[in-house]
Short mmCIF file of C-alpha atoms and ligand atoms in Angstrom, two decimals:
data_model
loop_
_atom_site.label_atom_id
_atom_site.label_comp_id
_atom_site.label_asym_id
_atom_site.label_seq_id
_atom_site.Cartn_x
_atom_site.Cartn_y
_atom_site.Cartn_z
CA MET J 1457 45.88 -30.02 -74.15
CA THR J 1458 43.01 -30.13 -76.62
CA THR J 1459 40.70 -33.12 -76.77
CA PHE J 1460 38.10 -33.96 -79.39
CA VAL J 1461 35.65 -36.84 -79.22
CA ALA J 1462 33.55 -38.02 -82.17
CA THR J 1463 30.94 -40.71 -82.81
CA TRP J 1464 31.06 -43.67 -85.21
CA ARG J 1465 33.93 -45.29 -87.00
CA GLU J 1466 34.19 -43.97 -90.58
CA PRO J 1467 32.41 -40.62 -90.41
CA GLY J 1468 33.81 -39.80 -86.97
CA GLU J 1469 37.37 -40.34 -88.14
CA VAL J 1470 36.93 -37.90 -91.03
CA ALA J 1471 35.47 -35.30 -88.69
CA ILE J 1472 37.99 -35.67 -85.88
CA ARG J 1473 41.04 -35.56 -88.17
CA ASN J 1474 39.73 -32.39 -89.78
CA ALA J 1475 38.91 -30.85 -86.41
CA TRP J 1476 42.48 -31.45 -85.27
CA ALA J 1477 43.88 -30.07 -88.54
CA ARG J 1478 41.95 -26.86 -87.94
CA ARG J 1479 43.21 -26.74 -84.34
CA GLN J 1480 46.80 -26.85 -85.58
CA LYS J 1481 46.04 -23.75 -87.61
CA GLY J 1482 44.86 -21.96 -84.46
CA GLY J 1483 41.11 -22.53 -84.72
CA SER J 1484 38.86 -22.07 -81.70
CA LEU J 1485 36.93 -25.07 -80.39
CA LEU J 1486 33.82 -23.94 -82.28
CA ASP J 1487 35.89 -23.46 -85.47
CA CYS J 1488 37.30 -26.96 -85.13
CA LEU J 1489 33.99 -28.70 -84.48
CA GLU J 1490 32.38 -26.80 -87.35
CA HIS J 1491 35.23 -27.53 -89.73
CA GLY J 1492 35.41 -31.23 -88.83
CA LEU J 1493 31.71 -31.74 -89.38
CA ALA J 1494 31.63 -29.55 -92.50
CA GLU J 1495 34.38 -31.62 -94.17
CA ALA J 1496 32.43 -34.78 -93.41
CA GLU J 1497 29.28 -33.20 -94.86
CA TRP J 1498 31.10 -32.45 -98.12
CA ASP J 1499 32.46 -36.02 -98.30
CA ALA J 1500 29.96 -37.81 -100.55
CA SER J 1501 31.37 -41.22 -99.67
CA LEU J 1502 29.89 -40.97 -96.16
CA LEU J 1503 26.30 -42.14 -95.90
CA ALA J 1504 26.07 -40.42 -92.57
CA ILE J 1505 25.75 -36.73 -93.17
CA GLY J 1506 25.60 -34.05 -95.85
CA ARG J 1507 26.15 -34.83 -99.50
CA GLY J 1508 25.46 -38.48 -100.40
CA ALA J 1509 23.61 -39.15 -97.13
CA LEU J 1510 20.60 -41.45 -97.15
CA PRO J 1511 17.48 -39.42 -97.95
CA ASN J 1512 13.99 -39.27 -96.45
CA ALA J 1513 11.03 -41.30 -97.72
CA ASP J 1514 10.54 -38.76 -100.54
CA GLY J 1515 14.12 -39.28 -101.72
CA GLU J 1516 15.31 -35.92 -100.42
CA VAL J 1517 18.18 -35.39 -97.98
CA GLU J 1518 17.06 -33.34 -94.97
CA LEU J 1519 19.78 -32.16 -92.62
CA ASP J 1520 19.73 -31.35 -88.91
CA ALA J 1521 22.67 -29.73 -87.12
CA SER J 1522 23.51 -27.94 -83.90
CA ILE J 1523 26.45 -26.33 -82.12
CA MET J 1524 26.82 -25.13 -78.52
CA ASP J 1525 29.43 -23.03 -76.75
CA GLY J 1526 30.01 -24.15 -73.17
CA ALA J 1527 31.45 -20.77 -72.18
CA THR J 1528 28.27 -18.81 -72.86
CA LEU J 1529 25.62 -21.54 -73.28
CA GLU J 1530 24.88 -19.92 -76.65
CA ALA J 1531 23.63 -22.37 -79.26
CA GLY J 1532 22.59 -22.45 -82.90
CA ALA J 1533 20.71 -25.11 -84.83
CA VAL J 1534 18.92 -25.92 -88.06
CA CYS J 1535 16.48 -28.70 -88.80
CA SER J 1536 14.95 -30.16 -91.98
CA LEU J 1537 17.38 -28.11 -94.06
CA ARG J 1538 17.35 -29.11 -97.72
CA GLY J 1539 19.86 -28.46 -100.49
CA ILE J 1540 22.43 -26.47 -98.52
CA LEU J 1541 25.86 -27.46 -97.21
CA PRO J 1542 27.31 -27.46 -94.67
CA ALA J 1543 24.34 -27.57 -92.31
CA ILE J 1544 26.69 -27.19 -89.34
CA SER J 1545 27.93 -23.87 -90.71
CA VAL J 1546 24.36 -22.63 -91.08
CA ALA J 1547 23.77 -23.67 -87.46
CA ARG J 1548 26.83 -21.68 -86.41
CA ARG J 1549 25.55 -18.69 -88.37
CA VAL J 1550 22.26 -18.97 -86.45
CA LEU J 1551 24.29 -18.89 -83.22
CA GLU J 1552 26.40 -15.92 -84.24
CA SER J 1553 24.15 -13.79 -86.44
CA THR J 1554 20.67 -14.14 -84.98
CA PRO J 1555 19.05 -13.84 -81.55
CA HIS J 1556 17.53 -17.32 -82.08
CA VAL J 1557 18.54 -20.89 -81.36
CA MET J 1558 16.94 -22.76 -84.26
CA LEU J 1559 15.67 -22.17 -87.78
CA ALA J 1560 13.63 -24.83 -89.58
CA GLY J 1561 12.94 -26.13 -93.07
CA ASP J 1562 12.39 -23.72 -95.94
CA GLN J 1563 13.02 -20.71 -93.75
CA ALA J 1564 16.34 -22.12 -92.61
CA ARG J 1565 17.22 -22.53 -96.28
CA ARG J 1566 16.13 -18.98 -97.03
CA PHE J 1567 18.31 -17.72 -94.16
CA ALA J 1568 21.27 -19.73 -95.46
CA LEU J 1569 20.89 -18.37 -98.99
CA ALA J 1570 20.67 -14.82 -97.63
CA GLN J 1571 23.89 -15.52 -95.71
CA GLY J 1572 25.69 -16.48 -98.92
CA PHE J 1573 25.45 -20.28 -98.83
CA GLU J 1574 25.04 -21.85 -102.28
CA PRO J 1575 22.22 -24.23 -103.32
CA THR J 1576 23.79 -27.70 -103.44
CA ASN J 1577 22.61 -31.03 -104.79
CA LEU J 1578 22.95 -33.55 -101.99
CA MET J 1579 21.94 -36.57 -104.06
CA THR J 1580 24.59 -38.72 -105.71
CA PRO J 1581 24.21 -41.68 -108.09
CA GLU J 1582 24.93 -43.95 -105.11
CA ASN J 1583 22.29 -42.59 -102.76
CA ILE J 1584 19.74 -42.41 -105.61
CA ALA J 1585 20.38 -46.11 -106.32
CA ARG J 1586 20.01 -46.96 -102.61
CA TYR J 1587 16.80 -44.97 -102.42
CA GLU J 1588 15.35 -46.69 -105.48
CA GLN J 1589 16.22 -50.07 -104.04
CA TRP J 1590 14.55 -49.10 -100.77
CA CYS J 1591 11.42 -47.95 -102.65
CA GLU J 1592 11.17 -51.34 -104.30
CA GLN J 1593 11.44 -53.18 -101.00
CA ASN J 1594 9.47 -50.95 -98.68
CA ARG J 1595 6.36 -48.90 -98.55
CA PRO J 1596 7.41 -45.24 -98.56
CA GLY J 1597 6.27 -43.51 -95.40
CA MET J 1598 7.10 -46.41 -93.13
CA LEU J 1599 9.92 -45.68 -90.73
CA HIS J 1600 12.65 -48.24 -91.23
CA HIS J 1601 15.15 -46.47 -89.08
CA VAL J 1602 18.83 -47.10 -88.89
CA HIS J 1603 18.83 -50.73 -89.92
CA ALA J 1604 17.72 -49.76 -93.40
CA VAL J 1605 21.31 -50.01 -94.58
CA GLY J 1606 21.66 -53.52 -93.23
CA GLN J 1607 24.08 -52.53 -90.54
CA HIS J 1608 24.07 -49.44 -88.41
CA VAL J 1609 27.07 -47.48 -89.63
CA GLY J 1610 25.98 -44.24 -87.99
CA ASP J 1611 23.89 -41.57 -89.60
CA THR J 1612 25.22 -38.77 -87.48
CA ILE J 1613 28.45 -37.30 -86.27
CA THR J 1614 28.31 -35.76 -82.85
CA MET J 1615 31.52 -34.17 -81.58
CA LEU J 1616 32.70 -32.74 -78.28
CA GLY J 1617 35.73 -30.55 -77.68
CA LEU J 1618 37.69 -29.59 -74.57
CA GLU J 1619 40.55 -27.15 -74.26
CA ALA J 1620 42.54 -26.72 -71.08
CA PRO J 1621 41.94 -25.37 -68.55
CA GLY J 1622 38.19 -25.78 -68.83
CA HIS J 1623 36.35 -24.79 -71.98
CA VAL J 1624 34.02 -27.20 -73.79
CA ALA J 1625 31.85 -27.16 -76.89
CA ALA J 1626 29.57 -29.64 -78.62
CA ALA J 1627 28.20 -30.03 -82.14
CA SER J 1628 26.24 -32.49 -84.21
CA SER J 1629 25.36 -32.94 -87.86
CA THR J 1630 23.08 -35.56 -89.37
CA SER J 1631 20.79 -36.53 -92.20
CA GLY J 1632 18.64 -38.15 -89.50
CA LEU J 1633 17.26 -41.63 -89.80
CA PRO J 1634 17.36 -43.04 -93.33
CA TYR J 1635 14.01 -42.93 -95.17
CA LYS J 1636 12.40 -40.95 -92.36
CA LEU J 1637 9.07 -39.25 -92.87
CA PRO J 1638 9.68 -35.90 -94.55
CA GLY J 1639 9.82 -33.19 -91.90
CA ARG J 1640 10.80 -35.59 -89.12
CA VAL J 1641 13.38 -34.06 -86.75
CA GLY J 1642 15.50 -36.12 -84.37
CA ASP J 1643 17.55 -35.34 -81.29
CA SER J 1644 20.66 -34.04 -83.04
CA PRO J 1645 19.64 -30.37 -83.50
CA ILE J 1646 17.90 -30.22 -80.11
CA VAL J 1647 19.99 -28.60 -77.40
CA GLY J 1648 19.85 -30.89 -74.38
CA ALA J 1649 18.92 -33.96 -76.42
CA GLY J 1650 21.62 -34.30 -79.11
CA ILE J 1651 24.26 -32.00 -77.57
CA TYR J 1652 24.97 -30.05 -74.41
CA ALA J 1653 28.04 -28.15 -73.22
CA ASP J 1654 28.65 -26.20 -70.04
CA ASP J 1655 32.07 -24.92 -68.95
CA GLU J 1656 31.05 -25.47 -65.33
CA VAL J 1657 30.89 -29.25 -65.90
CA GLY J 1658 31.75 -30.69 -69.33
CA ALA J 1659 29.93 -31.71 -72.48
CA ALA J 1660 27.83 -34.59 -73.73
CA GLY J 1661 26.33 -35.77 -77.00
CA ALA J 1662 24.00 -38.43 -78.30
CA THR J 1663 23.49 -40.52 -81.41
CA GLY J 1664 21.17 -43.31 -82.45
CA TRP J 1665 17.41 -43.42 -82.26
CA GLY J 1666 16.58 -39.75 -81.94
CA GLU J 1667 13.02 -40.08 -80.71
CA GLU J 1668 14.11 -42.05 -77.66
CA LEU J 1669 17.18 -39.88 -77.02
CA TRP J 1670 15.08 -36.76 -77.22
CA LYS J 1671 12.48 -38.08 -74.76
CA ALA J 1672 15.36 -38.89 -72.41
CA VAL J 1673 16.92 -35.40 -72.92
CA ALA J 1674 20.01 -37.55 -72.98
CA SER J 1675 22.85 -35.03 -73.33
CA PHE J 1676 21.60 -32.62 -70.72
CA ARG J 1677 20.92 -35.51 -68.36
CA ALA J 1678 24.50 -36.75 -68.77
CA VAL J 1679 25.94 -33.30 -68.06
CA GLU J 1680 23.72 -32.96 -65.00
CA GLN J 1681 24.91 -36.36 -63.75
CA MET J 1682 28.49 -35.08 -64.01
CA ARG J 1683 27.49 -31.86 -62.23
CA ARG J 1684 26.41 -34.05 -59.32
CA GLY J 1685 29.83 -35.73 -59.25
CA ALA J 1686 29.56 -38.69 -61.63
CA SER J 1687 32.48 -39.46 -63.93
CA PRO J 1688 31.67 -39.26 -67.67
CA GLN J 1689 31.45 -43.07 -67.82
CA GLU J 1690 29.15 -43.23 -64.79
CA ALA J 1691 27.04 -40.40 -66.20
CA CYS J 1692 26.55 -42.10 -69.60
CA GLU J 1693 25.75 -45.42 -67.98
CA ALA J 1694 23.20 -43.77 -65.70
CA VAL J 1695 21.46 -42.18 -68.69
CA VAL J 1696 21.42 -45.40 -70.68
CA ARG J 1697 20.23 -47.46 -67.69
CA GLN J 1698 17.41 -45.03 -67.11
CA MET J 1699 16.45 -45.28 -70.80
CA LEU J 1700 16.48 -49.07 -70.65
CA ARG J 1701 14.28 -48.97 -67.57
CA ARG J 1702 11.85 -46.22 -68.53
CA GLN J 1703 11.88 -46.47 -72.33
CA PRO J 1704 11.82 -50.17 -73.23
CA LYS J 1705 11.74 -49.26 -76.94
CA SER J 1706 15.30 -48.00 -76.58
CA ARG J 1707 16.42 -51.67 -76.52
CA GLN J 1708 15.33 -52.12 -80.13
CA LEU J 1709 17.76 -49.67 -81.71
CA ALA J 1710 21.05 -48.19 -80.60
CA CYS J 1711 20.68 -45.17 -78.33
CA ALA J 1712 24.16 -43.91 -77.45
CA VAL J 1713 25.44 -41.20 -75.14
CA PHE J 1714 29.01 -40.00 -74.65
CA ALA J 1715 30.57 -37.31 -72.50
CA ILE J 1716 33.74 -35.50 -71.50
CA ASP J 1717 34.49 -33.69 -68.26
CA LEU J 1718 36.83 -30.79 -67.56
CA GLN J 1719 39.65 -33.18 -66.61
CA GLY J 1720 39.47 -34.75 -70.07
CA ARG J 1721 37.94 -38.01 -68.92
CA VAL J 1722 35.69 -39.53 -71.61
CA GLY J 1723 32.83 -41.99 -71.26
CA GLY J 1724 30.17 -43.62 -73.39
CA ALA J 1725 27.31 -46.10 -73.22
CA VAL J 1726 24.77 -47.62 -75.59
CA THR J 1727 21.47 -49.47 -75.23
CA GLU J 1728 22.01 -51.96 -78.07
CA GLY J 1729 24.84 -53.14 -80.31
CA GLU J 1730 28.20 -51.38 -80.48
CA PHE J 1731 29.10 -47.73 -80.22
CA PRO J 1732 32.55 -46.68 -81.49
CA VAL J 1733 33.89 -43.36 -80.22
CA TRP J 1734 37.05 -41.61 -81.41
CA THR J 1735 39.17 -39.57 -79.02
CA CYS J 1736 41.91 -37.22 -80.22
CA ARG J 1737 44.27 -35.83 -77.55
CA ASP J 1738 46.60 -33.27 -79.08
CA GLY J 1739 46.57 -35.22 -82.33
CA GLU J 1740 46.79 -38.75 -80.80
CA LEU J 1741 43.81 -40.74 -82.04
CA SER J 1742 42.28 -43.72 -80.29
CA LEU J 1743 39.06 -45.64 -80.83
CA THR J 1744 36.95 -47.07 -78.01
CA VAL J 1745 34.09 -49.42 -78.78
CA HIS J 1746 31.32 -49.38 -76.17
CA ARG J 1747 29.06 -52.41 -76.02
CA ALA J 1748 25.42 -52.59 -74.91
CA LEU J 1749 25.00 -52.52 -71.15
CA GLU J 1750 23.92 -55.76 -69.51
CA THR J 1751 20.46 -55.41 -68.00
C1 LIG K 2440 18.43 -39.01 -85.45
N1 LIG K 2440 20.08 -39.36 -83.76
O1 LIG K 2440 18.11 -38.23 -86.35
C2 LIG K 2440 19.90 -39.24 -85.19
C3 LIG K 2440 20.35 -40.45 -85.96
C4 LIG K 2440 21.69 -41.00 -85.56
O2 LIG K 2440 23.39 -42.49 -85.95
O3 LIG K 2440 22.32 -40.57 -84.64
N2 LIG K 2440 22.16 -42.02 -86.24
O4 LIG K 2440 17.61 -39.63 -84.80
#
């Protein structure tokens, strides 16, 4: 049995269907997570990640991505990557071709170009128009976070994978918060914050307000809850309850955590609003919508 889990309704569906398609062709878990996210990055209709994503306050798309192998605890990540797709594939190249975990900004771009990635324009007429509208209505440099598009449709895809009898992986790709300050990095490329995977326990991922999720080290915390015996649902709720208690700001914007254990049980929790999570079990897709925990 192979299970994939992915965040948010529209972008997550694109990623999870492509991950499963790659699995049917014999891809490894890392191949599938990379491929699923890469296809979503190329899809300019998704505001969430990659081409056509909402840009930073300078009108430039800056990508963060990470991938982690639960078998070895090896990880690769990029942050503030501009003009290269797919960011998740650059992150995987960092994992496989360097002794490092993360490359940043211009130097991440230089690494990608040296690895054969092509310079790519990530702006589309649609995201230019959205940016111009935002400029008219807001003072550039102010953080308007995820509600800048009116409704939080998810600016990130985080994915987890499990293959029997007990191998997990996690990956995330994002353009970060819309209209963020240039150079701002969120939780998604940070191992422990945006993703974590350990074959001894399971995997977890996060999405939403990256500053709060990072301070909570949300994904690692969820995995450690499971290590101590919590189910994935209990683990995610424990992380979110702790955030609500210790980080009151996390009530203002969605901070979401989801997890899978080695038995294939999946859980999720969110501080505010709704959090849709796709699960794909050997090709069978289902969508679960988590709602904010009562406090
Ligand atoms: C970030 N966590 O950069 C990301 C944003 C996100 O759905 O997940 N949006 O803070």
